[in-house]
Coordinates of C-alpha atoms in Angstrom, one line a residue:
M10 CA 0.2 0.0 -0.1
I11 CA 1.1 3.5 -1.0
F12 CA 0.4 6.2 1.6
K13 CA 0.8 9.9 0.2
I14 CA 1.9 12.9 2.5
S15 CA 0.3 16.0 2.1
K16 CA 2.4 19.1 1.4
D17 CA 0.5 20.9 4.7
F18 CA 1.4 18.3 6.5
R19 CA 5.3 17.7 5.3
Q20 CA 5.6 21.6 5.8
G21 CA 4.1 21.6 9.5
Y22 CA 6.6 18.1 10.0
V23 CA 10.3 20.1 8.6
I24 CA 9.0 22.7 10.8
A25 CA 8.2 21.2 13.9
S26 CA 11.3 18.9 13.3
I27 CA 13.6 22.0 12.8
I28 CA 12.1 23.6 16.1
C29 CA 12.4 20.7 18.3
I30 CA 16.5 19.9 16.9
F31 CA 17.3 23.4 17.7
G32 CA 15.7 23.3 21.5
I33 CA 17.1 20.1 22.0
H34 CA 20.4 21.0 21.3
N35 CA 20.5 24.3 23.3
L36 CA 18.8 22.8 26.2
V37 CA 21.4 20.5 26.1
A38 CA 23.8 22.9 25.7
Q39 CA 22.9 25.7 27.9
P40 CA 20.3 24.4 30.4
K41 CA 18.7 27.0 32.5
T42 CA 15.4 27.2 34.7
L43 CA 12.3 29.1 33.6
N44 CA 12.3 32.5 35.0
K45 CA 8.6 33.6 34.8
G46 CA 8.8 33.3 31.0
E47 CA 11.3 35.2 29.7
K48 CA 13.9 33.0 28.8
I49 CA 14.1 29.2 28.6
L50 CA 17.6 29.5 27.4
S51 CA 20.5 31.9 27.9
S52 CA 20.9 32.7 24.4
L53 CA 17.3 31.9 23.6
S54 CA 13.8 33.7 24.6
I55 CA 10.7 32.8 23.5
N56 CA 7.5 34.8 22.3
G57 CA 3.8 34.2 21.5
S58 CA 0.3 35.5 20.7
G59 CA -3.1 35.1 19.7
Q60 CA -6.5 36.8 18.7
L61 CA -9.5 35.1 18.9
W62 CA -13.0 37.2 17.5
L63 CA -16.4 36.5 17.8
R64 CA -18.0 38.3 15.4
Y65 CA -21.5 39.4 13.7
S66 CA -20.9 41.6 10.4
D67 CA -23.2 42.9 7.2
L68 CA -21.8 41.4 3.6
N69 CA -21.3 43.0 0.4
P70 CA -24.5 42.3 -2.2
G71 CA -23.9 39.0 -4.0
T72 CA -21.9 37.5 -1.3
Q73 CA -22.2 33.8 -1.1
I74 CA -21.3 31.1 1.3
N75 CA -21.1 27.5 -0.7
N76 CA -23.8 28.2 -3.1
N77 CA -26.4 30.1 -0.4
E78 CA -26.9 33.7 -0.8
V79 CA -26.3 35.5 3.0
Q80 CA -26.7 39.0 3.6
D81 CA -24.9 38.6 7.1
F82 CA -23.2 36.1 9.2
W83 CA -22.0 35.6 12.4
D84 CA -18.8 33.5 13.6
I85 CA -16.0 32.4 15.9
S86 CA -12.7 32.3 14.5
V87 CA -9.0 32.7 15.4
R88 CA -7.9 36.1 13.7
R89 CA -4.4 35.6 14.2
Y90 CA -1.6 33.5 15.7
R91 CA 2.4 33.5 16.4
L92 CA 5.0 32.1 18.0
G93 CA 8.3 33.3 18.2
F94 CA 12.0 32.6 18.8
K95 CA 15.1 35.3 19.6
G96 CA 18.3 34.3 20.3
E97 CA 21.9 35.9 20.4
V98 CA 25.0 34.2 18.4
S99 CA 26.9 37.4 19.7
D100 CA 26.9 40.5 21.0
K101 CA 27.0 41.6 17.7
I102 CA 24.4 39.1 15.8
D103 CA 21.3 37.9 16.5
F104 CA 18.3 36.2 14.8
A105 CA 15.0 35.8 14.7
L106 CA 12.3 33.1 13.6
L107 CA 8.5 33.3 13.5
L108 CA 5.8 31.2 12.8
G109 CA 1.5 31.7 12.8
N110 CA -1.0 32.3 10.6
N111 CA -3.8 34.3 10.4
N112 CA -7.7 33.7 9.5
I113 CA -8.5 30.3 10.8
N114 CA -12.5 29.7 9.9
I115 CA -15.8 28.3 8.9
K116 CA -13.4 28.6 5.4
S117 CA -10.1 27.8 6.2
P118 CA -10.5 25.9 9.5
N119 CA -7.1 23.9 9.0
T120 CA -4.9 26.2 8.2
S121 CA -1.0 25.2 9.1
P122 CA 1.6 27.8 10.2
I123 CA 3.3 29.1 8.1
L124 CA 7.2 30.5 8.3
L125 CA 6.9 33.9 8.4
E126 CA 10.1 35.5 9.3
L127 CA 13.6 34.1 9.7
Y128 CA 16.4 37.1 9.7
M129 CA 19.7 37.8 10.9
S130 CA 20.8 41.3 12.1
Y131 CA 24.2 42.8 12.5
K132 CA 25.1 45.1 15.2
L133 CA 27.8 47.8 12.8
S134 CA 27.5 50.3 15.7
D135 CA 25.1 52.0 18.2
H136 CA 23.3 53.6 15.6
I137 CA 23.7 50.8 12.9
I138 CA 22.1 47.8 12.5
I139 CA 22.0 45.8 9.2
T140 CA 19.1 43.2 9.1
A141 CA 18.9 40.3 6.3
G142 CA 16.2 37.9 5.5
K143 CA 12.6 37.4 6.2
N144 CA 11.5 40.1 7.7
P145 CA 9.1 43.5 8.3
W146 CA 11.0 46.2 8.1
T147 CA 9.7 48.8 5.9
G148 CA 9.6 52.4 5.1
L149 CA 6.6 54.9 4.6
S150 CA 5.3 55.3 7.6
R151 CA 4.2 54.5 11.2
Y152 CA 1.8 51.8 10.3
A153 CA 3.3 50.4 6.9
A154 CA 4.4 47.9 9.0
P155 CA 2.2 47.9 12.1
S156 CA 2.1 45.4 15.1
S157 CA -1.0 43.6 15.3
S158 CA -0.6 42.7 18.8
N159 CA -0.4 46.1 19.7
S160 CA -3.1 47.9 18.1
L161 CA -5.4 50.6 19.6
G162 CA -8.5 49.0 18.3
L163 CA -9.5 45.7 16.9
D164 CA -6.9 45.5 13.9
V165 CA -4.5 47.6 11.8
N166 CA -4.8 50.1 9.5
F167 CA -4.0 48.8 5.8
A168 CA -4.1 52.1 4.2
S169 CA -0.3 52.1 4.2
G170 CA 0.0 48.7 2.7
P171 CA -0.8 48.6 -1.1
F172 CA 0.7 45.4 -2.0
L173 CA -0.3 43.5 1.5
N174 CA -0.6 39.7 0.5
F175 CA -0.3 40.3 -3.2
Q176 CA 3.8 41.3 -3.3
D177 CA 4.7 40.5 0.3
D178 CA 3.6 38.1 2.8
L179 CA 1.3 39.6 5.6
Y180 CA 4.0 42.7 5.1
R181 CA 7.3 40.4 5.3
K182 CA 9.4 40.7 2.0
F183 CA 13.0 39.0 1.8
S184 CA 14.5 42.4 2.2
I185 CA 18.0 43.9 3.7
A186 CA 17.1 46.9 5.8
A187 CA 19.3 49.3 7.5
H188 CA 18.1 50.9 11.0
G189 CA 18.6 52.2 14.0
I190 CA 18.4 55.4 16.4
A191 CA 20.9 58.5 16.0
G192 CA 20.2 60.8 18.8
K193 CA 16.4 61.7 18.0
F194 CA 16.3 60.3 15.0
D195 CA 14.9 56.8 14.3
Y196 CA 15.5 55.5 10.7
R197 CA 15.0 52.5 8.7
A198 CA 16.0 52.1 4.5
V199 CA 15.0 49.1 3.0
L200 CA 16.1 47.4 -0.2
S201 CA 13.9 44.3 -1.4
K202 CA 12.7 42.1 -4.1
P203 CA 8.8 41.6 -4.4
M204 CA 7.0 38.1 -4.2
N205 CA 5.6 36.2 -6.5
R206 CA 2.0 35.6 -5.2
V207 CA 0.5 37.6 -8.1
S208 CA -2.4 35.7 -9.8
S209 CA -2.6 36.3 -13.3
S210 CA -5.6 38.6 -14.1
S211 CA -7.2 39.7 -17.4
L212 CA -5.8 43.7 -17.9
S213 CA -8.2 46.5 -18.3
E214 CA -7.8 50.6 -18.3
D215 CA -7.6 50.0 -14.4
A216 CA -4.0 49.2 -13.4
K217 CA -3.4 45.5 -11.4
L218 CA -0.5 44.6 -9.8
T219 CA 1.8 42.0 -11.9
Y220 CA 4.6 40.3 -10.8
N221 CA 8.0 41.1 -13.1
P222 CA 10.9 39.0 -11.8
N223 CA 13.2 42.5 -12.7
A224 CA 11.3 44.9 -10.2
V225 CA 13.1 46.2 -6.9
Y226 CA 11.5 47.5 -4.1
T227 CA 12.9 50.5 -2.4
S228 CA 11.7 52.3 1.1
A229 CA 12.4 54.6 3.4
Y230 CA 10.9 56.6 6.8
V231 CA 12.5 58.9 9.4
K232 CA 11.4 60.2 12.4
Y233 CA 11.9 62.5 15.1
Q234 CA 11.7 61.9 18.5
F235 CA 10.9 65.0 20.9
R236 CA 10.5 63.4 24.1
E237 CA 10.8 60.0 25.0
L238 CA 12.6 57.3 22.4
E239 CA 10.5 54.5 21.1
P240 CA 12.3 51.2 21.5
S241 CA 13.4 50.6 17.7
T242 CA 11.4 47.7 16.4
P243 CA 10.4 46.5 12.8
F244 CA 6.9 47.2 13.7
S245 CA 5.5 50.7 15.4
G246 CA 2.7 49.9 18.0
G247 CA -0.8 51.7 18.2
T248 CA -0.5 52.6 21.9
Y249 CA 1.7 52.0 25.0
H250 CA -1.0 52.2 27.6
G251 CA 0.2 55.5 29.2
T252 CA 3.8 53.9 29.9
K253 CA 5.6 56.5 27.6
N254 CA 5.9 60.4 26.6
I255 CA 5.6 60.4 23.4
L256 CA 6.1 62.5 20.4
N257 CA 7.4 62.1 17.0
I258 CA 6.8 62.9 13.6
G259 CA 7.7 61.0 10.7
A260 CA 8.2 61.0 7.1
G261 CA 8.9 58.1 4.7
F262 CA 8.8 57.1 1.0
T263 CA 8.2 53.5 -1.2
S264 CA 9.5 53.0 -4.6
Q265 CA 9.0 49.9 -6.7
T266 CA 9.7 49.5 -10.5
K267 CA 7.1 47.7 -12.7
S268 CA 4.4 47.3 -10.0
S269 CA 1.6 47.2 -12.1
Q270 CA 0.3 47.1 -15.6
S271 CA -3.3 48.6 -17.7
L272 CA -4.3 48.6 -21.6
T273 CA -4.6 51.5 -23.3
S274 CA -7.9 52.2 -25.3
Q275 CA -5.9 50.9 -28.0
N276 CA -5.3 47.9 -26.2
D277 CA -1.4 48.2 -25.7
T278 CA -0.2 47.4 -22.6
L279 CA 1.1 49.5 -20.2
T280 CA 3.8 48.9 -17.5
H281 CA 3.7 51.6 -14.4
G282 CA 5.8 51.9 -11.4
A283 CA 4.9 52.9 -7.9
R284 CA 5.3 55.1 -5.7
S285 CA 4.1 56.5 -2.2
F286 CA 4.7 59.3 0.1
A287 CA 3.8 59.6 3.9
I288 CA 3.8 62.1 6.8
D289 CA 2.5 61.3 10.0
A290 CA 2.5 62.1 13.9
Y291 CA 2.2 60.3 16.8
Y292 CA 1.3 61.6 20.6
E293 CA 1.1 59.3 24.0
Q294 CA 0.9 61.3 27.1
A295 CA 2.6 59.3 29.9
L296 CA 0.0 58.2 32.6
T297 CA -0.9 60.9 35.1
N298 CA -4.0 61.2 37.6
N299 CA -5.1 57.3 36.2
H300 CA -5.6 58.7 32.6
S301 CA -3.7 58.7 29.3
W302 CA -4.4 60.3 25.5
T303 CA -3.1 58.1 22.2
L304 CA -3.4 60.3 19.2
Y305 CA -2.2 59.6 15.4
A306 CA -2.7 61.5 12.3
A307 CA -0.9 60.6 8.5
Y308 CA -1.3 62.0 5.4
I309 CA -0.3 59.3 2.6
N310 CA -0.4 59.7 -1.2
H311 CA 0.0 56.2 -3.3
D312 CA 0.9 56.3 -7.3
I313 CA 0.2 52.8 -8.1
G314 CA -1.1 53.2 -11.9
P315 CA -4.0 54.7 -13.1
N316 CA -7.5 53.9 -11.1
Y317 CA -5.4 51.4 -9.0
V318 CA -7.5 50.5 -5.6
R319 CA -7.2 47.3 -3.3
N320 CA -10.1 46.0 -1.9
L321 CA -9.2 43.9 1.2
A322 CA -11.4 41.8 3.2
A323 CA -10.0 41.1 6.8
N324 CA -11.0 37.1 8.0
N325 CA -13.4 36.6 5.2
I326 CA -15.5 34.0 4.9
A327 CA -16.9 34.2 1.5
D328 CA -16.3 31.8 -1.3
A329 CA -18.1 32.8 -3.9
G330 CA -20.6 35.4 -5.5
T331 CA -21.7 37.6 -8.1
S332 CA -19.9 40.9 -7.7
I333 CA -22.6 43.1 -7.7
S334 CA -20.7 46.0 -5.7
F335 CA -17.5 47.1 -6.8
N336 CA -16.3 46.3 -3.0
G337 CA -15.9 42.5 -3.6
V338 CA -17.9 39.8 -1.9
G339 CA -17.7 39.6 1.8
N340 CA -16.8 42.3 4.2
A341 CA -14.3 43.6 1.6
I342 CA -13.4 47.4 1.9
P343 CA -12.0 49.8 -0.5
V344 CA -8.8 50.6 1.8
N345 CA -6.1 52.0 -0.7
G346 CA -5.3 53.1 -3.5
T347 CA -3.9 55.7 -6.0
G348 CA -5.3 59.0 -4.7
D349 CA -4.4 60.8 -1.3
I350 CA -5.7 59.1 2.4
L351 CA -5.9 60.9 6.0
V352 CA -6.0 58.5 8.2
F353 CA -7.1 59.6 12.3
Q354 CA -6.6 58.1 15.5
A355 CA -7.6 58.7 18.8
G356 CA -7.9 56.5 22.3
Y357 CA -8.2 57.5 26.2
L358 CA -7.3 55.2 28.6
Q359 CA -8.4 55.1 32.3
K360 CA -6.6 53.5 34.5
F361 CA -8.0 51.9 37.7
Q362 CA -7.0 50.6 41.0
K363 CA -4.7 47.7 40.7
D364 CA -6.8 45.1 42.7
M365 CA -9.6 45.1 40.5
F366 CA -9.7 42.8 37.6
I367 CA -9.9 45.3 35.3
E368 CA -6.9 47.0 35.0
G369 CA -7.9 49.5 32.8
V370 CA -10.5 50.6 30.0
Q371 CA -9.4 52.3 27.0
P372 CA -11.9 54.0 24.9
Y373 CA -10.8 54.4 20.9
F374 CA -11.9 56.2 18.1
L375 CA -10.5 55.7 13.9
T376 CA -11.4 56.6 11.3
Q377 CA -9.9 56.7 7.2
Y378 CA -10.7 59.3 4.6
S379 CA -9.8 58.4 1.2
D380 CA -9.6 60.3 -2.1
L381 CA -9.0 57.5 -4.4
E382 CA -8.7 58.4 -8.6
K383 CA -11.3 55.5 -9.6
L384 CA -13.9 56.5 -7.0
E385 CA -16.1 58.8 -8.2
D386 CA -16.8 60.5 -4.1
P387 CA -14.4 60.2 -0.9
I388 CA -15.4 57.2 1.0
M389 CA -15.1 57.7 4.9
L390 CA -14.1 54.6 7.2
Y391 CA -15.3 54.4 10.9
E392 CA -13.9 52.6 13.8
G393 CA -15.2 53.1 17.4
G394 CA -15.0 50.6 20.3
V395 CA -13.0 50.4 23.8
S396 CA -10.6 47.6 25.3
F397 CA -11.1 46.1 28.8
L398 CA -7.3 45.6 29.9
M399 CA -6.0 43.1 32.6
N400 CA -2.9 43.0 31.8
G401 CA -2.2 45.7 28.9
H402 CA -1.9 44.2 25.8
N403 CA -0.9 40.4 27.6
S404 CA -4.5 39.9 28.1
K405 CA -7.6 42.0 27.0
F406 CA -10.5 42.1 25.2
V407 CA -11.7 44.4 22.8
L408 CA -15.2 45.6 21.9
G409 CA -15.3 47.3 18.4
Y410 CA -17.9 48.6 15.6
Q411 CA -16.8 49.2 11.8
N412 CA -18.7 50.8 9.5
W413 CA -18.0 51.2 5.8
P414 CA -19.8 52.3 2.0
V415 CA -21.0 49.9 -0.6
V416 CA -19.4 51.5 -3.6
M417 CA -21.5 50.1 -7.0
K418 CA -19.8 48.7 -10.1
D419 CA -20.4 52.1 -11.6
S420 CA -18.0 53.5 -8.8
S421 CA -20.3 55.9 -7.2
I422 CA -21.2 55.2 -3.1
K423 CA -24.7 53.8 -2.4
N424 CA -26.5 55.3 0.2
S425 CA -26.5 51.8 2.1
R426 CA -23.6 51.3 4.4
N427 CA -22.4 48.3 5.7
S428 CA -21.5 47.4 9.4
L429 CA -19.7 44.8 12.2
V430 CA -19.3 43.9 15.6
V431 CA -16.6 42.2 17.2
L432 CA -15.8 41.3 20.4
M433 CA -11.8 40.1 20.6
Y434 CA -9.8 38.5 23.3
Q435 CA -6.1 38.5 22.6
F436 CA -3.6 37.2 24.9
K437 CA 0.5 38.1 24.4
F438 CA 3.5 36.2 26.4
K439 CA 7.5 36.6 26.2

């Protein structure tokens, strides 16, 4: 009898074997007692996180789930999970490995862990670090690489990610990056190759992302920190829950050659480069009188090709349907594209006594204004809610509400809007 082993099983088995072999080697070479979850080995630390969603959502017109047309639905899902390993090879060299996946739901209940990150960093000096491998370092804006486990609201803001999951892998790329802190300046500069994740589709006068083997992606972001210095990490958090006193102003860009294609009225194919520019500001008041404020504002300009629009459906469970709306099926929303985007976020934290089960509550409000070349009218996205903190980001509930417009095929805005409500629980450890 011949047994066939699935691709997912083989991939999971190989990853698990590597981790086990690496872990056993280090346990033998450098045994150490578990110390408050911070480190198991003298040269290796482990971290992880998970997010569970209980959700009710409207769905865009024409959405189908298993051949049933559906206008709304509720579900329970795993929005994302992560398991990471970090270690030091020497005083100047360290490494990081991250496993995980997103959107484990009724549509994809058996999604296997994937290798999200594997990179090495070399410290040239106190101000310059070089990182190479599959990593999340990128430029443009603070939330071009947003921290999903340190968000202010339910999820990250996607305005700065026009290539997300098309030419990268959940914000990660095969890159080499120079980054560090020099005085009050925090900087990053990145060179990478786009990933070949773009499926072929028929071209039109509206630009669509395409893959070109010779394309090159460059980006940079610099921020000036007027008050406390933030940790220099690839991902940026949405709030520190009043533990820091921060005022930053930043600016950045991205540029990619041969990123999209479109057709002329004579059916000639045009190839377009992509350029984006952003300026932003982040403010957080350190905790005083048991309360603090968190504010963020950004202006982003994308030029990805004529009439390019990115529709994104986070944790989508729709598998088919007639695209009556321009949005697409499920809970898809036009999140970015060629044009101008304004983003604003605000949160207010009220801390309680330390002996209470809930240590604090943080109401928040997020909005995004997008004036995209393709659409007749600007669109507005809204989110509001409240976080209930048991242990900061390490253990919290978030009750959030999102609202977005339904854009029709003729690019006009339909009078009705769709909404979703999510109760999320998040845990973290390190």
